[in-house]
Amino acid sequence: MGGYGDVQLLNDDGSRLDGRKVDEMRPVTIEAGILPAAEGSAMVTHGLNVAVAAVYGPMEAHPRKIQRQDRAVIDVRYNMAPFSTSDRIRPGFNRRSREISKVTAEALESVVLVERYPRSKIRVEIEILAAEAGTRCVGITAASVALADAGIPMRDMIVGVASGKIEDTVVLDLDKAEDNYGQADLPVGILPNTGEIAFLQMDGDLSLEEYNLAMEYNFKAAKEIHEIMVDALRRRYEGGEA
Amino acid sequence: MSQGQTGAEQRLVTPGMVIGPSAGKRAGSGIVTAEESMIATQLGWLREQNNTVSIDPINAAYMPRSGDLVVATVAEVRNNLWFMNINGAFQGLLPMSLAPWKVEFGAARQHMDVGNVVLARVQEVDECHNVVLTMKGVGLRRLNQGTVESIPVQHIVRVRGDNNSLLQRMREACDCRIMVGENGRVWIDGDADGIAWARMALQMVAEHGHSKAFETILSEMEQITKGDA
């Protein structure tokens, strides 16, 4: 038994509190092109998480000091809505949102062909409307679909997924209780076609075997989410739905 | 190219999708090759022509190229030049030496002010995306009348058709003068009914261009008489 005191996160039959198996993901739905004013947009629901991403640009980078002569910069703004959690969040940037904005921008820069747009800026806005653990992963997935919807050239899309450890058991896709009272959390950004990792963070401790199992779960989930992402773009354009 | 454009089933590809082996084929726009495979970098319809595989993007930003005809609006005036909005990531620069008039230093505003619309050509684009425009050339001028409508850049080729055939058909149907800029702006001049008709056709392109050919849109529009548009 690990984690916080005697909080039980696994049932006696080995299933999780919400009935999922250890390698089972929360349900995911994705919709592309939901905001007419943005160049590209997407809404992702992942369990109880709801994230909306919008992409604007490429546009001239301002202020000029952020311009790069040989490539575009990706300006990400991740924000949780005040009503996204049970406790009201004070509106505006905080340390956490700055950190997530930065890691998301760096992950997206690794896939977007930024050298096509020197001196310019691609603005990505991620708004978390409802939060239930794993919002940075949901935000990255939404941003990736929005970038594809905007026609921004990328060498692959990024899927955000997380695994973790509860009660000494590696599980896929932590929910709120598991995130709060579990032993470890391993969110990653995976390029589903190449299998590369665009970002990886780890909170807590995992042995090498546990890490390998967690990454195996993450890669499996990334493939599933990628299919949903592609399907969302197909529905938007092949289905004729505007 | 949309499904309706050729009548054949087209394949929608997403960024990162492996299209097939690169052997014996050339990678066109929207495609990169890696480890002997062709990989899509943009969301769009796959096209293969003359052994070249490329993508017709569903959405794209205007990237100016030397020689492009553009419909530009004056964004800023200086003593000896104008900054023009060309619907791209960067403004274009029109120096007084490339204007069609003899302009005295400090008198640029007397010829063109903020908000004026011009038909210009891209003279030069450098590696840092600095764009220089020219208004010296046949037909390049200030557009004093008419209206400007915007359509997505990737639909420009469809609106024109082969040898401007569809554009000419549209001109005849609405009895208007129409100039299509490479930057996604279309200038229309004629009577009010004709302009309304043309704007409606272009709005349909903007909304349904990814799923319907412009020829189909035009045929539907031709059923509507000008006054009803």
XYZ file of C-alpha atoms in Angstrom:
471
model
C 0.000 0.000 0.000
C 1.417 3.350 -0.945
C 0.290 6.917 -1.371
C -1.629 8.848 1.217
C -2.457 7.044 4.447
C -5.268 4.583 4.017
C -6.973 6.046 0.939
C -7.987 3.021 -1.094
C -7.599 3.550 -4.850
C -8.000 -0.023 -6.067
C -10.929 -2.319 -5.427
C -10.379 -5.817 -4.088
C -10.822 -7.284 -7.586
C -7.963 -5.121 -8.891
C -10.196 -2.660 -10.716
C -10.049 1.080 -10.084
C -12.576 3.144 -8.149
C -14.386 4.218 -11.326
C -14.480 0.602 -12.545
C -11.713 0.913 -15.138
C -9.022 -1.711 -15.598
C -5.442 -0.664 -14.900
C -4.696 -0.199 -18.619
C -8.008 1.426 -19.512
C -8.349 5.038 -20.572
C -11.158 7.423 -19.741
C -13.504 8.053 -22.716
C -12.152 10.589 -25.218
C -14.085 12.664 -27.751
C -12.635 15.273 -30.094
C -14.272 17.870 -32.292
C -12.295 19.963 -34.779
C -13.055 23.441 -36.101
C -15.424 24.622 -33.410
C -14.404 28.310 -33.355
C -15.130 30.252 -36.556
C -12.899 33.198 -35.611
C -9.759 31.108 -35.200
C -7.604 29.756 -38.023
C -7.915 26.332 -36.420
C -9.580 25.021 -33.295
C -10.531 21.876 -31.421
C -12.392 20.730 -28.341
C -11.264 17.626 -26.481
C -13.137 15.904 -23.698
C -11.142 13.311 -21.810
C -13.098 11.863 -18.926
C -14.395 14.954 -17.156
C -11.663 17.185 -18.643
C -12.788 19.639 -21.288
C -10.175 21.632 -23.215
C -10.611 24.063 -26.088
C -7.640 25.089 -28.220
C -7.487 27.844 -30.821
C -4.684 28.662 -33.262
C -4.022 32.084 -34.788
C -1.370 32.958 -37.343
C 1.317 32.719 -38.562
C 1.525 36.442 -37.846
C 4.277 38.977 -37.338
C 5.919 38.299 -33.966
C 5.494 41.122 -31.456
C 7.365 42.419 -29.545
C 10.230 42.323 -32.028
C 12.694 40.967 -29.476
C 10.913 37.576 -29.583
C 11.362 37.296 -33.364
C 13.713 34.640 -34.692
C 15.255 35.395 -38.077
C 15.250 31.766 -39.178
C 12.023 30.364 -37.735
C 8.658 31.014 -36.176
C 8.048 31.097 -32.440
C 5.125 29.285 -30.908
C 3.371 31.313 -28.281
C 1.225 29.097 -26.077
C -1.151 30.382 -23.455
C -2.570 27.637 -21.245
C -5.266 28.788 -18.873
C -7.712 27.110 -16.535
C -11.106 28.757 -16.382
C -12.103 29.960 -12.897
C -15.032 27.514 -12.931
C -12.989 24.514 -14.140
C -12.479 23.006 -10.685
C -14.600 22.667 -7.552
C -12.607 25.484 -5.921
C -12.703 28.726 -7.898
C -9.354 29.468 -9.564
C -8.139 33.044 -9.499
C -8.231 34.245 -13.140
C -4.967 34.981 -14.927
C -1.511 33.523 -15.180
C 0.108 31.715 -12.309
C 3.288 29.710 -11.859
C 1.655 26.468 -12.948
C 0.045 27.859 -16.089
C 3.343 29.493 -17.103
C 5.165 26.208 -16.700
C 2.575 24.265 -18.702
C 2.504 26.953 -21.407
C 6.285 26.686 -21.710
C 6.500 22.888 -21.893
C 3.582 22.786 -24.343
C 5.246 25.401 -26.588
C 8.512 23.457 -26.555
C 6.707 20.212 -27.384
C 4.806 21.827 -30.269
C 7.966 23.511 -31.602
C 9.497 20.082 -32.033
C 6.805 19.025 -34.519
C 5.754 22.237 -36.280
C 7.917 23.079 -39.308
C 8.811 26.436 -37.768
C 11.544 27.142 -40.327
C 8.807 27.763 -42.924
C 7.763 30.984 -41.198
C 10.799 33.060 -40.207
C 10.197 36.057 -37.914
C 6.619 35.076 -37.321
C 4.564 33.825 -34.434
C 1.945 31.110 -34.179
C -0.360 31.766 -31.254
C -1.965 28.792 -29.512
C -4.599 29.418 -26.860
C -5.570 26.517 -24.608
C -8.493 27.011 -22.284
C -9.381 24.311 -19.768
C -13.115 24.537 -19.184
C -13.349 21.549 -16.833
C -10.486 19.857 -15.025
C -10.153 16.339 -13.660
C -6.408 15.480 -13.696
C -4.279 15.358 -16.822
C -5.214 18.777 -18.208
C -1.772 19.430 -19.700
C -2.092 16.241 -21.765
C -5.602 17.126 -22.884
C -4.401 20.645 -23.742
C -1.576 19.317 -25.907
C -3.910 16.958 -27.753
C -6.365 19.808 -28.377
C -3.570 22.143 -29.540
C -2.275 19.500 -31.915
C -5.671 19.012 -33.576
C -6.175 22.793 -33.747
C -2.770 23.243 -35.446
C -3.655 20.575 -38.016
C -7.051 22.219 -38.542
C -5.301 25.569 -39.115
C -3.184 24.045 -41.890
C 0.087 24.589 -40.031
C 2.695 22.176 -41.458
C 3.846 19.600 -38.913
C 5.948 16.458 -39.209
C 3.526 14.659 -36.887
C 0.772 15.401 -34.395
C 1.368 15.118 -30.654
C -0.814 13.087 -28.353
C -0.761 13.902 -24.652
C -1.245 10.900 -22.342
C -0.322 10.040 -18.772
C 0.250 6.945 -16.696
C 1.062 6.687 -13.028
C 1.328 4.506 -9.971
C -1.280 3.890 -7.305
C -0.996 1.366 -4.516
C 2.230 0.069 -6.099
C 0.357 -0.671 -9.325
C 1.055 1.056 -12.624
C -2.151 2.414 -14.160
C -3.028 4.316 -17.301
C -4.674 7.740 -17.316
C -5.028 8.850 -13.697
C -8.265 10.443 -12.572
C -8.481 13.145 -9.896
C -8.339 10.880 -6.827
C -5.523 8.805 -8.313
C -3.591 11.935 -9.232
C -4.017 13.448 -5.772
C -3.387 10.353 -3.684
C -1.245 8.202 -6.014
C 2.487 7.611 -5.863
C 3.619 8.788 -9.303
C 2.441 10.545 -12.448
C 4.135 10.302 -15.859
C 2.624 12.634 -18.487
C 4.173 12.382 -21.959
C 3.664 13.874 -25.388
C 3.999 11.155 -28.007
C 4.336 11.448 -31.783
C 2.127 8.530 -32.780
C 3.526 7.915 -36.259
C 7.220 8.019 -35.393
C 6.991 6.912 -31.761
C 9.138 9.836 -30.634
C 8.594 11.621 -27.338
C 8.093 15.384 -27.526
C 7.835 15.984 -23.799
C 8.044 13.936 -20.655
C 7.578 14.900 -17.032
C 7.564 12.719 -13.945
C 6.165 13.391 -10.532
C 6.990 10.733 -7.900
C 9.137 7.639 -8.177
C 8.967 4.709 -10.589
C 11.345 1.779 -10.861
C 12.712 0.993 -14.319
C 10.222 -1.855 -14.742
C 7.352 0.371 -13.656
C 8.535 3.141 -15.974
C 8.691 0.725 -18.919
C 5.201 -0.565 -18.179
C 3.861 2.994 -17.817
C 5.396 3.946 -21.171
C 3.916 0.833 -22.756
C 0.475 1.939 -21.526
C 1.138 5.473 -22.769
C 2.098 4.343 -26.267
C -0.959 2.106 -26.489
C -3.237 4.958 -25.396
C -1.513 7.394 -27.773
C -2.389 5.166 -30.738
C -6.038 5.076 -29.647
C -6.241 8.842 -29.117
C -4.490 9.497 -32.435
C -7.188 7.536 -34.241
C -9.821 9.700 -32.549
C -7.888 12.845 -33.580
C -7.723 11.753 -37.224
C -11.374 10.776 -37.130
C -12.316 14.237 -35.806
C -10.532 15.910 -38.727
C -12.115 13.490 -41.198
C -15.605 14.154 -39.813
C -15.013 17.875 -40.120
C -13.902 17.840 -43.745
C -14.915 14.571 -45.360
C -18.345 14.560 -43.773
C -19.009 18.034 -45.181
C -19.818 19.353 -41.727
C -18.528 22.895 -41.495
C -8.542 19.465 -54.542
C -11.830 18.518 -53.081
C -13.751 15.343 -53.747
C -16.117 17.204 -55.979
C -13.341 18.695 -58.077
C -12.452 15.566 -60.036
C -15.348 13.313 -59.248
C -12.826 10.683 -58.048
C -12.447 9.675 -54.406
C -9.660 11.739 -52.921
C -7.726 10.755 -49.829
C -7.678 13.068 -46.843
C -4.326 13.022 -45.096
C -3.302 14.406 -41.711
C 0.127 15.582 -40.533
C 2.515 12.704 -39.891
C 0.572 10.206 -41.966
C 2.784 7.861 -43.995
C 1.608 8.048 -47.597
C 3.784 5.346 -49.092
C 7.276 4.604 -50.336
C 9.152 7.529 -51.856
C 10.955 5.438 -54.475
C 10.356 6.692 -58.003
C 8.157 9.586 -56.917
C 8.830 13.220 -56.218
C 7.675 14.948 -53.061
C 5.606 18.033 -53.830
C 4.187 20.676 -51.520
C 3.047 19.421 -48.130
C 5.136 16.242 -48.339
C 8.488 15.369 -46.778
C 10.499 12.203 -47.267
C 12.032 10.320 -44.358
C 13.501 6.834 -44.320
C 12.335 6.155 -47.888
C 8.733 7.033 -47.018
C 6.586 9.979 -47.954
C 5.026 11.726 -45.004
C 2.232 14.294 -45.062
C 2.903 17.528 -43.187
C -0.467 19.190 -43.665
C -4.131 18.408 -43.450
C -5.461 18.188 -46.987
C -6.326 16.146 -50.039
C -3.633 13.985 -51.538
C -2.877 14.620 -55.194
C -0.601 12.784 -57.594
C 0.251 14.436 -60.866
C 3.182 13.787 -63.227
C 4.773 11.446 -60.702
C 4.729 14.188 -58.068
C 2.793 13.607 -54.867
C 1.525 16.731 -53.145
C -1.199 17.928 -50.812
C -3.946 20.415 -51.554
C -4.239 21.927 -48.080
C -7.660 22.463 -46.534
C -6.422 25.546 -44.725
C -3.319 27.558 -45.509
C -1.806 30.952 -44.800
C -0.831 33.255 -47.674
C 2.904 33.061 -48.280
C 3.889 35.817 -50.725
C 6.029 34.934 -53.715
C 7.726 37.174 -56.188
C 5.379 38.026 -59.056
C 2.128 37.465 -57.157
C -0.749 39.781 -58.045
C -2.286 40.969 -54.778
C -5.166 43.142 -53.637
C -3.609 45.176 -50.833
C -4.875 47.830 -48.439
C -2.815 50.713 -47.120
C -2.057 50.097 -43.441
C 0.423 52.875 -42.716
C 1.859 55.864 -44.557
C 5.385 57.261 -44.143
C 7.117 60.158 -45.899
C 8.436 58.030 -48.733
C 6.638 54.686 -48.548
C 3.437 52.856 -47.728
C 3.016 49.759 -45.570
C 0.406 47.541 -47.163
C -1.730 44.828 -45.626
C -1.458 41.886 -48.020
C -3.392 39.358 -45.917
C -0.162 37.626 -44.951
C 1.919 37.226 -41.828
C 3.850 40.403 -42.693
C 3.012 43.747 -44.208
C 4.297 44.574 -47.676
C 6.320 47.681 -48.328
C 5.572 49.919 -51.300
C 8.338 52.517 -51.772
C 7.466 55.745 -53.587
C 9.935 54.809 -56.333
C 7.694 51.841 -57.222
C 4.427 53.824 -57.159
C 2.856 54.719 -60.512
C 2.979 58.443 -59.743
C 5.760 60.940 -59.222
C 5.696 61.320 -55.461
C 7.470 64.126 -53.626
C 9.139 63.236 -50.333
C 6.556 63.820 -47.594
C 3.602 63.820 -49.972
C 2.853 60.089 -50.001
C -0.446 60.628 -48.208
C -1.717 62.851 -51.030
C -1.650 59.862 -53.373
C -2.802 57.075 -51.063
C -4.058 57.105 -47.504
C -4.778 54.452 -44.903
C -7.615 52.184 -46.025
C -7.148 52.693 -49.768
C -7.159 49.525 -51.824
C -4.668 48.865 -54.595
C -3.856 46.220 -57.117
C -0.127 45.549 -56.801
C 2.434 42.931 -57.616
C 4.992 41.365 -55.277
C 8.364 42.617 -56.506
C 10.603 40.807 -54.069
C 10.474 38.537 -51.033
C 13.690 37.910 -49.131
C 14.554 34.988 -46.871
C 13.318 36.935 -43.832
C 9.894 37.468 -45.418
C 10.410 41.169 -46.133
C 7.965 41.880 -48.939
C 8.423 44.683 -51.460
C 5.463 45.565 -53.671
C 5.340 47.422 -56.947
C 2.563 49.290 -58.695
C 4.599 49.773 -61.873
C 3.110 47.447 -64.440
C 0.161 47.038 -66.752
C -3.146 47.168 -64.887
C -1.652 47.892 -61.462
C -3.536 50.780 -59.934
C -5.463 52.196 -57.032
C -8.935 50.647 -56.864
C -11.237 53.604 -56.303
C -14.538 51.782 -56.600
C -16.029 48.355 -56.094
C -15.749 46.053 -53.114
C -13.255 43.546 -51.760
C -14.245 40.052 -50.637
C -11.929 37.590 -48.919
C -11.785 33.872 -49.600
C -9.416 31.221 -48.226
C -6.102 31.292 -50.085
C -6.208 27.595 -50.950
C -9.430 28.101 -52.947
C -7.941 30.691 -55.326
C -6.891 28.097 -57.903
C -10.380 26.580 -57.842
C -12.087 29.934 -58.321
C -9.947 30.633 -61.374
C -10.339 27.233 -63.025
C -8.291 26.138 -66.031
C -7.124 29.207 -67.976
C -9.400 31.404 -65.853
C -12.429 29.630 -67.339
C -14.510 29.610 -64.141
C -13.559 33.185 -63.311
C -14.633 34.282 -66.776
C -17.923 32.401 -66.357
C -18.499 34.195 -63.072
C -17.710 37.557 -64.637
C -20.256 36.942 -67.361
C -22.897 35.635 -64.953
C -22.784 38.692 -62.696
C -21.682 41.220 -65.316
C -18.959 42.572 -63.019
C -15.270 43.288 -63.265
C -13.496 40.806 -60.984
C -9.806 40.644 -60.069
C -8.586 37.693 -58.004
C -5.465 38.363 -55.937
C -3.156 35.511 -54.989
C -3.544 36.669 -51.387
C -7.156 35.547 -51.094
C -8.736 38.922 -51.797
C -11.118 39.408 -54.683
C -12.025 42.822 -56.030
C -15.502 43.098 -57.569
C -16.899 46.101 -59.390
C -20.264 46.406 -61.124
C -23.881 47.137 -60.304
C -25.183 46.389 -56.801
C -27.062 43.225 -57.829
C -24.041 41.840 -59.656
C -21.752 42.536 -56.700
C -24.211 40.861 -54.304
C -24.362 37.817 -56.588
C -20.579 37.532 -56.841
C -20.137 37.977 -53.088
C -22.648 35.231 -52.417
C -20.812 32.873 -54.796
C -17.497 33.629 -53.083
C -18.995 33.161 -49.634
C -20.195 29.738 -50.746
C -16.642 28.955 -51.833
C -15.366 30.005 -48.400
C -17.931 27.826 -46.618
C -18.133 24.768 -48.864
C -14.944 24.995 -50.926
C -13.387 21.999 -49.179
C -16.265 19.699 -50.105
C -17.691 21.125 -53.316
C -16.104 22.089 -56.638
C -16.430 25.742 -57.646
C -18.025 24.638 -60.919
C -20.853 23.012 -58.926
C -21.234 26.160 -56.820
C -21.360 28.301 -59.962
C -23.984 26.047 -61.540
C -26.115 26.333 -58.380
C -25.618 30.104 -58.317
C -26.543 30.481 -61.968
C -30.032 29.237 -61.041
C -30.364 32.323 -58.845
C -31.105 35.485 -60.737
C -28.958 38.467 -59.891
C -31.637 40.449 -58.102
C -32.446 37.564 -55.724
C -28.888 37.186 -54.427
